[in-house]
Coordinates of C-alpha atoms and ligand atoms in Angstrom, one line a residue:
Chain A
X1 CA 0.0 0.0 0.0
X2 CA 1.1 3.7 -0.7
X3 CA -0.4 6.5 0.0
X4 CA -2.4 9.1 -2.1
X5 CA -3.1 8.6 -5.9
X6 CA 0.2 8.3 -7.3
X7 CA 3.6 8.1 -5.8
X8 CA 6.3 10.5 -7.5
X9 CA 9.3 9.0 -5.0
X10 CA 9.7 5.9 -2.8
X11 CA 8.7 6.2 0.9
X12 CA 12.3 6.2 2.0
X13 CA 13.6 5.7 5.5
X14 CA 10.4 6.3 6.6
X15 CA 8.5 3.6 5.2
X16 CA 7.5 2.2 8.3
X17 CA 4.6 4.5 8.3
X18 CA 3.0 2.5 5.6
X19 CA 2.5 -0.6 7.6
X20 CA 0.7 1.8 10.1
X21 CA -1.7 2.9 7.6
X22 CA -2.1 -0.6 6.3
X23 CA -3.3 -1.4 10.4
X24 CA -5.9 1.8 9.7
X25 CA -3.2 4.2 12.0
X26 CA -1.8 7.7 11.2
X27 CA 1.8 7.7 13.0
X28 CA 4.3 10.5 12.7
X29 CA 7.8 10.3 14.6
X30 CA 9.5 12.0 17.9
X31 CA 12.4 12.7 18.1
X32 CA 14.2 10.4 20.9
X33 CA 16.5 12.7 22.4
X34 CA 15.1 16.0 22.5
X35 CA 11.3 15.0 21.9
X36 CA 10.4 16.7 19.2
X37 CA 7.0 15.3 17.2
X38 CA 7.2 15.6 13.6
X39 CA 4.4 15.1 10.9
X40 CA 4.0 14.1 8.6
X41 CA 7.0 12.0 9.7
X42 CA 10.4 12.4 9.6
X43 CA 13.7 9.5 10.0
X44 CA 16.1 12.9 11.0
X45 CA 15.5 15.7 13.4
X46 CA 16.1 19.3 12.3
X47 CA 15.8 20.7 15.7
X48 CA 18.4 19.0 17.4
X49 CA 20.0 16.8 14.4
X50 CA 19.4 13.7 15.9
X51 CA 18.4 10.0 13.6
X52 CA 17.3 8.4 17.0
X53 CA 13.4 8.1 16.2
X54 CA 10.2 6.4 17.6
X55 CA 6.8 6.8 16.1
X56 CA 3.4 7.9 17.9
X57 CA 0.1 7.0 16.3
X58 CA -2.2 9.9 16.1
X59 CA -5.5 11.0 16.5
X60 CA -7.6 11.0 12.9
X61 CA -9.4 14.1 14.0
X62 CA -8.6 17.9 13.5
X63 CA -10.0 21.0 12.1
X64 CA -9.7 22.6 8.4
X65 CA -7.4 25.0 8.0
X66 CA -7.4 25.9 4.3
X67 CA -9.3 23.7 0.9
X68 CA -9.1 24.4 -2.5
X69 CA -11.2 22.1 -5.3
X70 CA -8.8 21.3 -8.3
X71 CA -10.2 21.5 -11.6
X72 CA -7.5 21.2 -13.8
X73 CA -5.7 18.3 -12.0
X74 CA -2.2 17.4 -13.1
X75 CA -0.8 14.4 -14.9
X76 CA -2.7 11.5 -13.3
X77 CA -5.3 13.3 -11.6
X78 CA -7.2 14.1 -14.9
X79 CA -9.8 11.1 -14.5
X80 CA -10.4 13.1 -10.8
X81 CA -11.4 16.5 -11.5
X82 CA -12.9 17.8 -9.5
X83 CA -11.5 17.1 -6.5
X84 CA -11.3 18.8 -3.2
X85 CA -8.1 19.5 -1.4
X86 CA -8.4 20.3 2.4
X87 CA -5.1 21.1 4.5
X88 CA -6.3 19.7 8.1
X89 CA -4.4 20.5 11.4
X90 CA -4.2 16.8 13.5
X91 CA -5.6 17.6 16.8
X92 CA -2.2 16.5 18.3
X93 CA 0.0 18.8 16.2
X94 CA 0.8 18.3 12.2
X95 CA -0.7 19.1 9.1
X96 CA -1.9 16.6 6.2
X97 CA -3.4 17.2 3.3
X98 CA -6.5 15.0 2.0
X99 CA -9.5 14.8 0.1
X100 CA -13.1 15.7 0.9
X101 CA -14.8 12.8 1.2
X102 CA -18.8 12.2 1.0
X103 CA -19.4 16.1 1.1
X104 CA -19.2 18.7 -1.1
X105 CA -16.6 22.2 -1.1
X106 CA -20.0 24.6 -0.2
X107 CA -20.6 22.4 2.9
X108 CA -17.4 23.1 4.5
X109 CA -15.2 26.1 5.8
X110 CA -12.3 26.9 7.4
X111 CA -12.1 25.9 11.3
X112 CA -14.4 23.2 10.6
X113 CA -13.8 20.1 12.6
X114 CA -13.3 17.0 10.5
X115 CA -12.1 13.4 10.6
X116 CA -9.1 11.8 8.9
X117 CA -10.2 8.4 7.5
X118 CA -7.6 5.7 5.7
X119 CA -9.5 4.9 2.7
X120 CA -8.5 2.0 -0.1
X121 CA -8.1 3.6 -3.1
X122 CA -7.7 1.9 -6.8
X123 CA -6.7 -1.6 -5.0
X124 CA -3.2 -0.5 -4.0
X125 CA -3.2 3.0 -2.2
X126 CA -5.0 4.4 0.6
X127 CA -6.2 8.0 0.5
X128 CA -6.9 10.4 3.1
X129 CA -10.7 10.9 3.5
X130 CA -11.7 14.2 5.0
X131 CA -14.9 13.7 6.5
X132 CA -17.6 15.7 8.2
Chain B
X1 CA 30.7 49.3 -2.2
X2 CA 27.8 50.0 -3.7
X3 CA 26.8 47.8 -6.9
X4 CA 25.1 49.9 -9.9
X5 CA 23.0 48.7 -12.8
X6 CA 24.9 50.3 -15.7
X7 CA 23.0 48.1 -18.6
X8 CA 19.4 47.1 -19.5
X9 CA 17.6 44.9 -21.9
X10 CA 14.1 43.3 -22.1
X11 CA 13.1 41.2 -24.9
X12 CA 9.1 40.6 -26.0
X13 CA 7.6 38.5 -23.4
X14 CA 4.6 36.1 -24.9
X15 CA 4.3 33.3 -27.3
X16 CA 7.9 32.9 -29.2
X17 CA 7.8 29.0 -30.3
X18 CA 10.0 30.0 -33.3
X19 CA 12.9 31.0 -31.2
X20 CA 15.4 28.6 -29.3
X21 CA 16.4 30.1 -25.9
X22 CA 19.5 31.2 -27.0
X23 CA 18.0 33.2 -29.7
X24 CA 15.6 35.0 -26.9
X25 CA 18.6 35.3 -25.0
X26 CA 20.5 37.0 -27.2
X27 CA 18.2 40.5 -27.6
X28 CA 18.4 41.8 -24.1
X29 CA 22.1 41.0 -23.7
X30 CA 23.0 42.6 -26.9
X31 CA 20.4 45.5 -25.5
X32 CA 22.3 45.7 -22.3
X33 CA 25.4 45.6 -23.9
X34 CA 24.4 48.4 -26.0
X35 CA 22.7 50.6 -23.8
X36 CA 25.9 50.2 -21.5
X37 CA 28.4 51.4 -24.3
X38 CA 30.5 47.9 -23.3
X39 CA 31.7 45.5 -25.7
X40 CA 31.2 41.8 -24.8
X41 CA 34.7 41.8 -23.6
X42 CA 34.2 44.0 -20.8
X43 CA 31.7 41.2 -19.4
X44 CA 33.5 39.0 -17.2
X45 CA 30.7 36.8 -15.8
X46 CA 27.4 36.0 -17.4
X47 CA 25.3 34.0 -14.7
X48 CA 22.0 32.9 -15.9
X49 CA 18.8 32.4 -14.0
X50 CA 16.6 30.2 -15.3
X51 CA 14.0 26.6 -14.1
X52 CA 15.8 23.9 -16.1
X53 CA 13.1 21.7 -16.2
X54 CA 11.2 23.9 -18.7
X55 CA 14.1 23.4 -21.3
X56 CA 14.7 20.7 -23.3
X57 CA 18.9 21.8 -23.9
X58 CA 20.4 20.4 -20.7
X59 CA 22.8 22.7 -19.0
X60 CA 21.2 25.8 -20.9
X61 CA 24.5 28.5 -19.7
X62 CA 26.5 26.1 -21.9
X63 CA 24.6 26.8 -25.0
X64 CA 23.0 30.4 -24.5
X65 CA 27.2 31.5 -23.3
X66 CA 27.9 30.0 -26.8
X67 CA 25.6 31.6 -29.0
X68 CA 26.4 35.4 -27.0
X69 CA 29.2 34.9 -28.0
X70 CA 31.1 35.6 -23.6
X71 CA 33.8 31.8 -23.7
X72 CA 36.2 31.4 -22.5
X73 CA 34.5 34.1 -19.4
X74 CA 32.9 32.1 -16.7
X75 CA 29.1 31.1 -16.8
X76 CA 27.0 29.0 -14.3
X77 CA 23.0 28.5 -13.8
X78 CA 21.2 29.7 -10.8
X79 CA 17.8 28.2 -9.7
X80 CA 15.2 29.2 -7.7
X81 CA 12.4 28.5 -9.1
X82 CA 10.2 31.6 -10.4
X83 CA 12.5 33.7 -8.4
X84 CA 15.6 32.4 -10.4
X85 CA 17.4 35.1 -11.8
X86 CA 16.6 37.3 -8.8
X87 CA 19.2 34.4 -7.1
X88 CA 21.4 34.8 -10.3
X89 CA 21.5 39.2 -9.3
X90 CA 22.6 38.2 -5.7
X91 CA 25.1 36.2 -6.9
X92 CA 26.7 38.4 -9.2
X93 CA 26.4 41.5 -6.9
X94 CA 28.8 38.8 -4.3
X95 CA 31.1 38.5 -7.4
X96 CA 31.3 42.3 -7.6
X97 CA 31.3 43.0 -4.0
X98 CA 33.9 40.5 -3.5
X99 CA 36.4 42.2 -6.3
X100 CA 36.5 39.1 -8.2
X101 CA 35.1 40.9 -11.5
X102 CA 34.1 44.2 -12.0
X103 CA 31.7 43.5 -14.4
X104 CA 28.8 40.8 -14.7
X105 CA 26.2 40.1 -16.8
X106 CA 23.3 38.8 -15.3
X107 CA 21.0 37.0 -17.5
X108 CA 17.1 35.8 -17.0
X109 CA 15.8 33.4 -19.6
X110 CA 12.5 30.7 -20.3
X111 CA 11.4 29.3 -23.1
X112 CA 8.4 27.5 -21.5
X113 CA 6.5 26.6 -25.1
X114 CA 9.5 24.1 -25.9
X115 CA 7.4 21.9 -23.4
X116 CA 3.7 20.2 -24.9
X117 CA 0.6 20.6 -22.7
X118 CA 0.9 16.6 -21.0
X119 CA 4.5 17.9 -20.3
X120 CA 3.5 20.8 -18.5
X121 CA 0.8 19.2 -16.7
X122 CA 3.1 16.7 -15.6
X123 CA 5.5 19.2 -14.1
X124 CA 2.5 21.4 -12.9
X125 CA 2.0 17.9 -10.5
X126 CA 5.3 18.2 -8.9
X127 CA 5.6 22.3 -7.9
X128 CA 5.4 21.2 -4.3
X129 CA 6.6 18.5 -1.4
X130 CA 6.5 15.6 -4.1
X131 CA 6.1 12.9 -1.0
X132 CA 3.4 14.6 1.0
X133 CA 1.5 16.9 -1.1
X134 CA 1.7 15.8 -4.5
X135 CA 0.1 12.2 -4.2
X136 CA -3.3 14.3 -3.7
X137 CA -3.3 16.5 -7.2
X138 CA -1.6 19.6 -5.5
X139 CA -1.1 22.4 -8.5
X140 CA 0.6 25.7 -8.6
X141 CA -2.5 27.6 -8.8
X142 CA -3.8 25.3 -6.2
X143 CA -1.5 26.1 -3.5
X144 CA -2.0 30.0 -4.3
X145 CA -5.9 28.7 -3.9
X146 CA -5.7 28.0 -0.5
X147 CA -3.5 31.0 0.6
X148 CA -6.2 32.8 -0.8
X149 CA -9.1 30.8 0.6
X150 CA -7.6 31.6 4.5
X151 CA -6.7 35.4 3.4
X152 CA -10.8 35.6 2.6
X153 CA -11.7 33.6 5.6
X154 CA -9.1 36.0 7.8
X155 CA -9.7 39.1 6.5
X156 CA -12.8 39.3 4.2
X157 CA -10.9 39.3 1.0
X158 CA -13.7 38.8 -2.2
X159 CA -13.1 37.4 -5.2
X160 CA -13.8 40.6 -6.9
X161 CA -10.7 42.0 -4.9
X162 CA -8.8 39.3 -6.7
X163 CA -10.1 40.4 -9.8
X164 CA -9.8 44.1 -9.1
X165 CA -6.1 43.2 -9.5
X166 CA -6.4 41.5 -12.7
X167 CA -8.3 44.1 -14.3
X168 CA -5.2 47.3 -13.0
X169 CA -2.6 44.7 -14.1
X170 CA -4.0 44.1 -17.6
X171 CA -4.6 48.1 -17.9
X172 CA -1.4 48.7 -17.2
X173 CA 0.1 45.8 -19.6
X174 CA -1.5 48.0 -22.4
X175 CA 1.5 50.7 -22.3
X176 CA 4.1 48.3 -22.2
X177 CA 5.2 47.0 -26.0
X178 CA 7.2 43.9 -24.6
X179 CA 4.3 42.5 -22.6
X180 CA 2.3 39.2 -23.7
X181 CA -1.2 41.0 -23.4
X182 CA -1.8 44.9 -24.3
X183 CA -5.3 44.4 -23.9
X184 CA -7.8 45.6 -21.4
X185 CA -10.0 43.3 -19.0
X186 CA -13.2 44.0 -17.2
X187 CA -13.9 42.6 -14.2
X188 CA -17.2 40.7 -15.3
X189 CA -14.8 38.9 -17.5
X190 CA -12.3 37.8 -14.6
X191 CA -15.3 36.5 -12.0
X192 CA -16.9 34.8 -14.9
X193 CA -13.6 32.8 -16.1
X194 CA -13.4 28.7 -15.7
X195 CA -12.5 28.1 -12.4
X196 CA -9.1 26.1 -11.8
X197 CA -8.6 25.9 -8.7
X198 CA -11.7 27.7 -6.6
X199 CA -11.4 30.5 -5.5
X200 CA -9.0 31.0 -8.6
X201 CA -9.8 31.0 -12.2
X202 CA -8.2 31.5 -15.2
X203 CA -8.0 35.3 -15.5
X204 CA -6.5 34.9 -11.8
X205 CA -3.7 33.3 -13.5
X206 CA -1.1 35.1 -15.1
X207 CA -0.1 33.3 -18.5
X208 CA 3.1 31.6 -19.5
X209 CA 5.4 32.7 -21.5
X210 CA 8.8 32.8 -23.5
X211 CA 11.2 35.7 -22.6
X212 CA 14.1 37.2 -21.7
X213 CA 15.9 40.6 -19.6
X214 CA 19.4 41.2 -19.1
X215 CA 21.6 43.2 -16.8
X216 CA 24.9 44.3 -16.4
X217 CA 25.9 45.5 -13.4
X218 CA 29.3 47.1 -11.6
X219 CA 30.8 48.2 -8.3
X220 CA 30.7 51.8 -7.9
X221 CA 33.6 53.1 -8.8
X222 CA 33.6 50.6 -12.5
X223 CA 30.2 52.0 -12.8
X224 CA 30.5 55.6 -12.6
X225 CA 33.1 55.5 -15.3
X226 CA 30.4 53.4 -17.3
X227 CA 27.8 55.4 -16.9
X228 CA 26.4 58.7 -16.1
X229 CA 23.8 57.5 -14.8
X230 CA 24.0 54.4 -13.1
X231 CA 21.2 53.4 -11.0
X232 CA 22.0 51.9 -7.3
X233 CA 20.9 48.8 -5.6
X234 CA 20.8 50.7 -2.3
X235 CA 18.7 47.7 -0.3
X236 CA 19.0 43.6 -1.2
X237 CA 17.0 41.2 1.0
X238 CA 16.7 37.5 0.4
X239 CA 14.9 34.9 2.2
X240 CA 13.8 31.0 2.2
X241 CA 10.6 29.3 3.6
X242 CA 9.8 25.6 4.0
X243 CA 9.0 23.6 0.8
X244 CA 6.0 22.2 2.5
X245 CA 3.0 24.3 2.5
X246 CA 1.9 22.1 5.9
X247 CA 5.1 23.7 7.7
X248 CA 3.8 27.0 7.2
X249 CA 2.7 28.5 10.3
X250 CA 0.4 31.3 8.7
X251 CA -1.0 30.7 5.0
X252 CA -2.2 34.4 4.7
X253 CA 1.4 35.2 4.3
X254 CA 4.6 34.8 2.2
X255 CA 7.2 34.7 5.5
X256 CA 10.2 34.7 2.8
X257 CA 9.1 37.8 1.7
X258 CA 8.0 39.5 5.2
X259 CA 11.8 38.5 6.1
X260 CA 13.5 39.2 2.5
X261 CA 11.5 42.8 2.5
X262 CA 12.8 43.7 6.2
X263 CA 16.7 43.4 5.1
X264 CA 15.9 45.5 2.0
X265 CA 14.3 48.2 4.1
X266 CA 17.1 48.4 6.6
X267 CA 20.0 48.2 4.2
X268 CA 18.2 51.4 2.1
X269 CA 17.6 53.1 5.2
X270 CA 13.8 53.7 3.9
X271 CA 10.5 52.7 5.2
X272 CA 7.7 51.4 2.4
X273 CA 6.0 54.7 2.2
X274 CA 9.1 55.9 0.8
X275 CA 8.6 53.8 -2.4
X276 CA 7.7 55.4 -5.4
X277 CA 6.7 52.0 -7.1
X278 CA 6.6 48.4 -6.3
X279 CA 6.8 45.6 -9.0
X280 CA 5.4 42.5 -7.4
X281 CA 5.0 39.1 -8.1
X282 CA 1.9 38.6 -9.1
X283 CA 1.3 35.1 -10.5
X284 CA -1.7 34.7 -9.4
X285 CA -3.8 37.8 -8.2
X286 CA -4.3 37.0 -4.8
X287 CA -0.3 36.8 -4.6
X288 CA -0.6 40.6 -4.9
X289 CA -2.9 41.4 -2.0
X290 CA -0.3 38.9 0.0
X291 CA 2.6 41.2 -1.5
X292 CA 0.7 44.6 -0.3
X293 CA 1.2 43.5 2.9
X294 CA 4.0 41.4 3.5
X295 CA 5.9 44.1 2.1
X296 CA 4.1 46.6 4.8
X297 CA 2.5 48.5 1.4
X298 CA -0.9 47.7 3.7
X299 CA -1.3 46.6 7.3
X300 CA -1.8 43.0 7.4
X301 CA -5.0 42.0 6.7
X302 CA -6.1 45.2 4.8
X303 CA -4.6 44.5 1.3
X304 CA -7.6 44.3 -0.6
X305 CA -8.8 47.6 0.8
X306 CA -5.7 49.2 -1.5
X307 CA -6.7 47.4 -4.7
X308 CA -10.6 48.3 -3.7
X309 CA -9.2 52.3 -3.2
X310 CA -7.2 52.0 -6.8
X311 CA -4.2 53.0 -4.9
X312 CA -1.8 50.9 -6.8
X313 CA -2.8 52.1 -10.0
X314 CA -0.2 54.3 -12.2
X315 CA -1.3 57.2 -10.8
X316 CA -2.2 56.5 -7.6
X317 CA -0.4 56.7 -4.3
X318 CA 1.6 53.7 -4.6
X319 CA 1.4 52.0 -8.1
X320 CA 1.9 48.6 -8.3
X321 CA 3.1 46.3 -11.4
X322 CA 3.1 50.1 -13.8
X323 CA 4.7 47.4 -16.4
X324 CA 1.6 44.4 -16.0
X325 CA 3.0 42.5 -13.9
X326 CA 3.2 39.0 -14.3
X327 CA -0.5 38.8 -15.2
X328 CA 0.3 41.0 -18.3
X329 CA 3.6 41.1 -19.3
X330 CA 3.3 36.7 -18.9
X331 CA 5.5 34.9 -16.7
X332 CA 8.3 33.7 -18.2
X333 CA 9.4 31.7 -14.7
X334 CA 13.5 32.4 -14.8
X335 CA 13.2 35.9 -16.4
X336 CA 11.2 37.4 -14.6
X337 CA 13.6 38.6 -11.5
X338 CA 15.0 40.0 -14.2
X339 CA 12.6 41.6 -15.9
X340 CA 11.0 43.3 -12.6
X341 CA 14.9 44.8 -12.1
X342 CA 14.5 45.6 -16.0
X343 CA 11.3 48.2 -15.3
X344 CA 12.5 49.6 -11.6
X345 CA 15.9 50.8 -13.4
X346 CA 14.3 51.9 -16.2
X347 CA 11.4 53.7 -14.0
X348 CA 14.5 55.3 -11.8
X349 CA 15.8 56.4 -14.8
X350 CA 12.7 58.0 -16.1
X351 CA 12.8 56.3 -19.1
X352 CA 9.9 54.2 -18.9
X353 CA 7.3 56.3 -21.5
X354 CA 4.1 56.2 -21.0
X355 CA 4.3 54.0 -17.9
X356 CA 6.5 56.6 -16.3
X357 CA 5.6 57.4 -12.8
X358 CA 6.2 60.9 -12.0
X359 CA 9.6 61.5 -10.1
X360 CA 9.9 57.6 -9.3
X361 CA 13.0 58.0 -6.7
X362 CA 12.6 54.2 -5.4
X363 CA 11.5 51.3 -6.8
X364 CA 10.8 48.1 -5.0
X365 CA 11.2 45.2 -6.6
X366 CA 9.4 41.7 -4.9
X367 CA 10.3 38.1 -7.0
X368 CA 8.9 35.1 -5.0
X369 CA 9.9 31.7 -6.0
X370 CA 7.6 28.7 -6.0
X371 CA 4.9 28.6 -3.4
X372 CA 7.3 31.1 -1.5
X373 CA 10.3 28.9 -0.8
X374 CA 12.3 31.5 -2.3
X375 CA 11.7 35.4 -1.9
X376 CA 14.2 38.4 -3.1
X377 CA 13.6 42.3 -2.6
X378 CA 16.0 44.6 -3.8
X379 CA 15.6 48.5 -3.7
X380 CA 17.2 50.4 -6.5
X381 CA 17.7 54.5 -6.4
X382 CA 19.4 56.5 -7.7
Ligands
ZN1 ZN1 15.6 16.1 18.1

């Protein structure tokens, strides 16, 4: 499983976070020795410059913070249009972006609170499905 | 030392398949060159600013040094995105304040209609964080769409405020022979365009284009015996910002450009309401509002209310984009920088024809790269 509609690079050193996703889990990382969270996750601190990692599963829910609906989608997204883009801020810190999911762009605003569900996507992927 | 512009050239922005990028490339340096009274031999550093992605030459300095005719003298690329030969400027002015030549040749070039529409689209896919952002469809209008969706939600800014700004910018294009549209707008025409990416349509977008703008510049002592009327870079500010539009604290704001804008002030020793113009970048309209006040043109938050008083028109109290902007004059991505520094020297000059604001004394000049990840202001004078 990978996440989102296409891949552009391989999920690198921190690829762990796919089997999370595949378990239904959103996990970021935190940073061992000076603690801080980072998501989406990172495999190297940029605080204190530390590679010593542990992840932490997070709460699906947050509120929106910004949306957009795409209608002239790039390279691989044509067969989407339109689709709506909403920047959510996890309720435990971190940002993610995902798509609006059973609802439509005049339903929703900014500030909204909204739920982060893992959903299968074209057999392989799993999408972020922003919920109401 | 003080670094002076003592050479300009801009070459027609807009649709130029029938042209290789060397052949666009030539014009404004041989402009430059000209307008500089220098001979090619003079120049002892041409660094080019360009996004090498759009080009389908590899290594473009290789080719476009070549056909202008500057080996053996040293050339290199610079990129920063849309903001690439505003990168290319601050290196050379290094170059010059370091003694290591006294004259450079900075050089802004794109050819962006060497690339089919699939191409594009394909590249258009990959503007942002390619592993977190990209997998869900993110565009370059789209991330300029949701700046703009929080700056409504924050401050009230309309989508007729957006448009406000297209419909000044296209006005203005109409005095300026090298821009890619002369033609007036109305703003029925703008709210009524094809969305793209809501709240943005197309006549929020500014268009791409093939293009262009050259300058030469020299350390103050070179440049006074140059020219007699060189024209100073008296305040340089440059500034980065996370890649990733989820780092971003605030999306009402371009923080490259709040920070790039603060060391230009200081090293001019002015204040924005000493300006006498501002050329901004204003790839997509709401980036303009964002620029108003990032650049403390308006308090934050009240951008829209100077496009909604037409104080950024030519003759108002501080015009904005006299030249188009990027809406008019088309965005050729790596020349642009360029061609901002182009219109503020020529404006300082009072050269600028019909476009001329009255007694311009400072001009601003505001290139953002990307979403932001890349910001330069410079200040030129006199
Ligand atoms: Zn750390």
């Amino acid at each position: 499983m990978e996440l989102g509609k296409i891949s552009f690079v391989p999920p690198s050193k921190i690829k762990e976070y796919l089997t999370y996703l595949e378990d239904g889990k959103i996990a970021g990382t935190k940073c061992k020795n000076c603690g801080t969270p980072h998501f989406p996750p990172r495999a190297d601190c940029d605080n204190c410059m530390s590679d010593d990692m542990e992840w932490t599963v997070r709460d699906p829910k947050g509120e929106i913070v910004t949306y957009t609906t795409i209608h002239i989608g790039p390279t691989g997204f044509e067969d989407a249009v339109p689709y709506t883009i909403c920047m959510v801020e996890l309720e435990g810190g971190g940002r993610l972006l995902g798509w609006l999911d059973e609802a439509k762009e005049e339903d929703i605003t900014v500030g909204q609170d909204v739920s982060i569900n893992l959903k299968e996507f074209e057999g392989d992927r799993i999408i972020y499905a922003v919920r109401l | 030392m003080k670094v002076g512009v003592v050479g300009i050239g801009h070459g027609k922005f807009g649709r130029r398949e029938d042209n290789t990028v060397q052949e666009l490339a030539f014009e404004p340096f041989r402009d430059a060159l000209e307008d500089s009274g220098l001979s090619k031999d003079d120049i002892k550093a041409t660094i080019i600013g360009s996004s090498p992605e759009y080009h389908k030459q590899r290594s473009i300095s290789g080719v476009v040094a070549e056909y202008l005719g500057v080996n053996p003298q040293m050339t290199f690329l610079v990129e920063a995105a849309c903001a690439s030969s505003s990168a290319a400027l601050h290196s050379a002015v290094a170059y010059i304040k370091s003694g290591m030549y006294d004259v450079v040749a900075v050089l802004g070039l794109q050819k962006m209609t060497e690339l089919t529409t699939p191409e594009i689209l394909a590249l258009m896919g990959r503007v942002g964080d390619v592993q977190w952002e990209s997998v869900f469809g993110t565009t370059f209008p789209g991330y300029y769409a949701m700046y703009a969706r929080r700056h409504m939600y924050d401050y009230g800014t309309t989508e007729e405020h957006m448009a406000m700004v297209a419909v000044k910018n296209h006005l203005h294009g109409v005095d300026n022979p090298n821009a890619m549209f002369q033609k007036e707008i109305v703003l029925e025409k703008v709210l009524g365009s094809r969305p793209v990416a809501s709240p943005l349509k197309l006549y929020d977008c500014c268009g791409n284009a093939d293009g262009a703008a050259c300058l030469i510049i020299a350390g103050e002592e070179k440049a006074k015996k140059i020219s007699d009327t060189p024209v100073w870079l008296k305040g340089m500010g440059a500034a980065s910002a996370s890649m990733s539009v989820l780092r971003r604290e605030k999306l009402n704001t371009i923080p490259s450009a709040v920070e790039a804008s603060k060391q230009a002030y200081k090293q001019a020793g002015i204040g924005p309401k000493d300006l006498s113009l501002a050329e901004v970048h204003d790839c997509f309209t709401i980036a303009e509002i964002i620029a108003y006040e990032d650049l403390g043109l308006a308090k934050k938050g009240e951008g829209s209310k100077l496009i909604e008083e037409g104080q950024t028109y030519k003759d108002g109290d501080m015009p904005v984009n006299v030249d188009g902007g990027l809406k008019a004059k088309g965005h050729p991505v790596g020349a642009t920088g360029a061609s901002m520094a182009v219109e503020a020297v020529k404006q300082i000059r009072g050269e600028a024809g019909k476009r001329q604001v009255d007694g311009a004394e400072y001009a601003l000049m505001h290139n953002v790269g990307g979403i932001g990840q890349y910001c330069f202001v410079n200040i030129f004078s006199r």
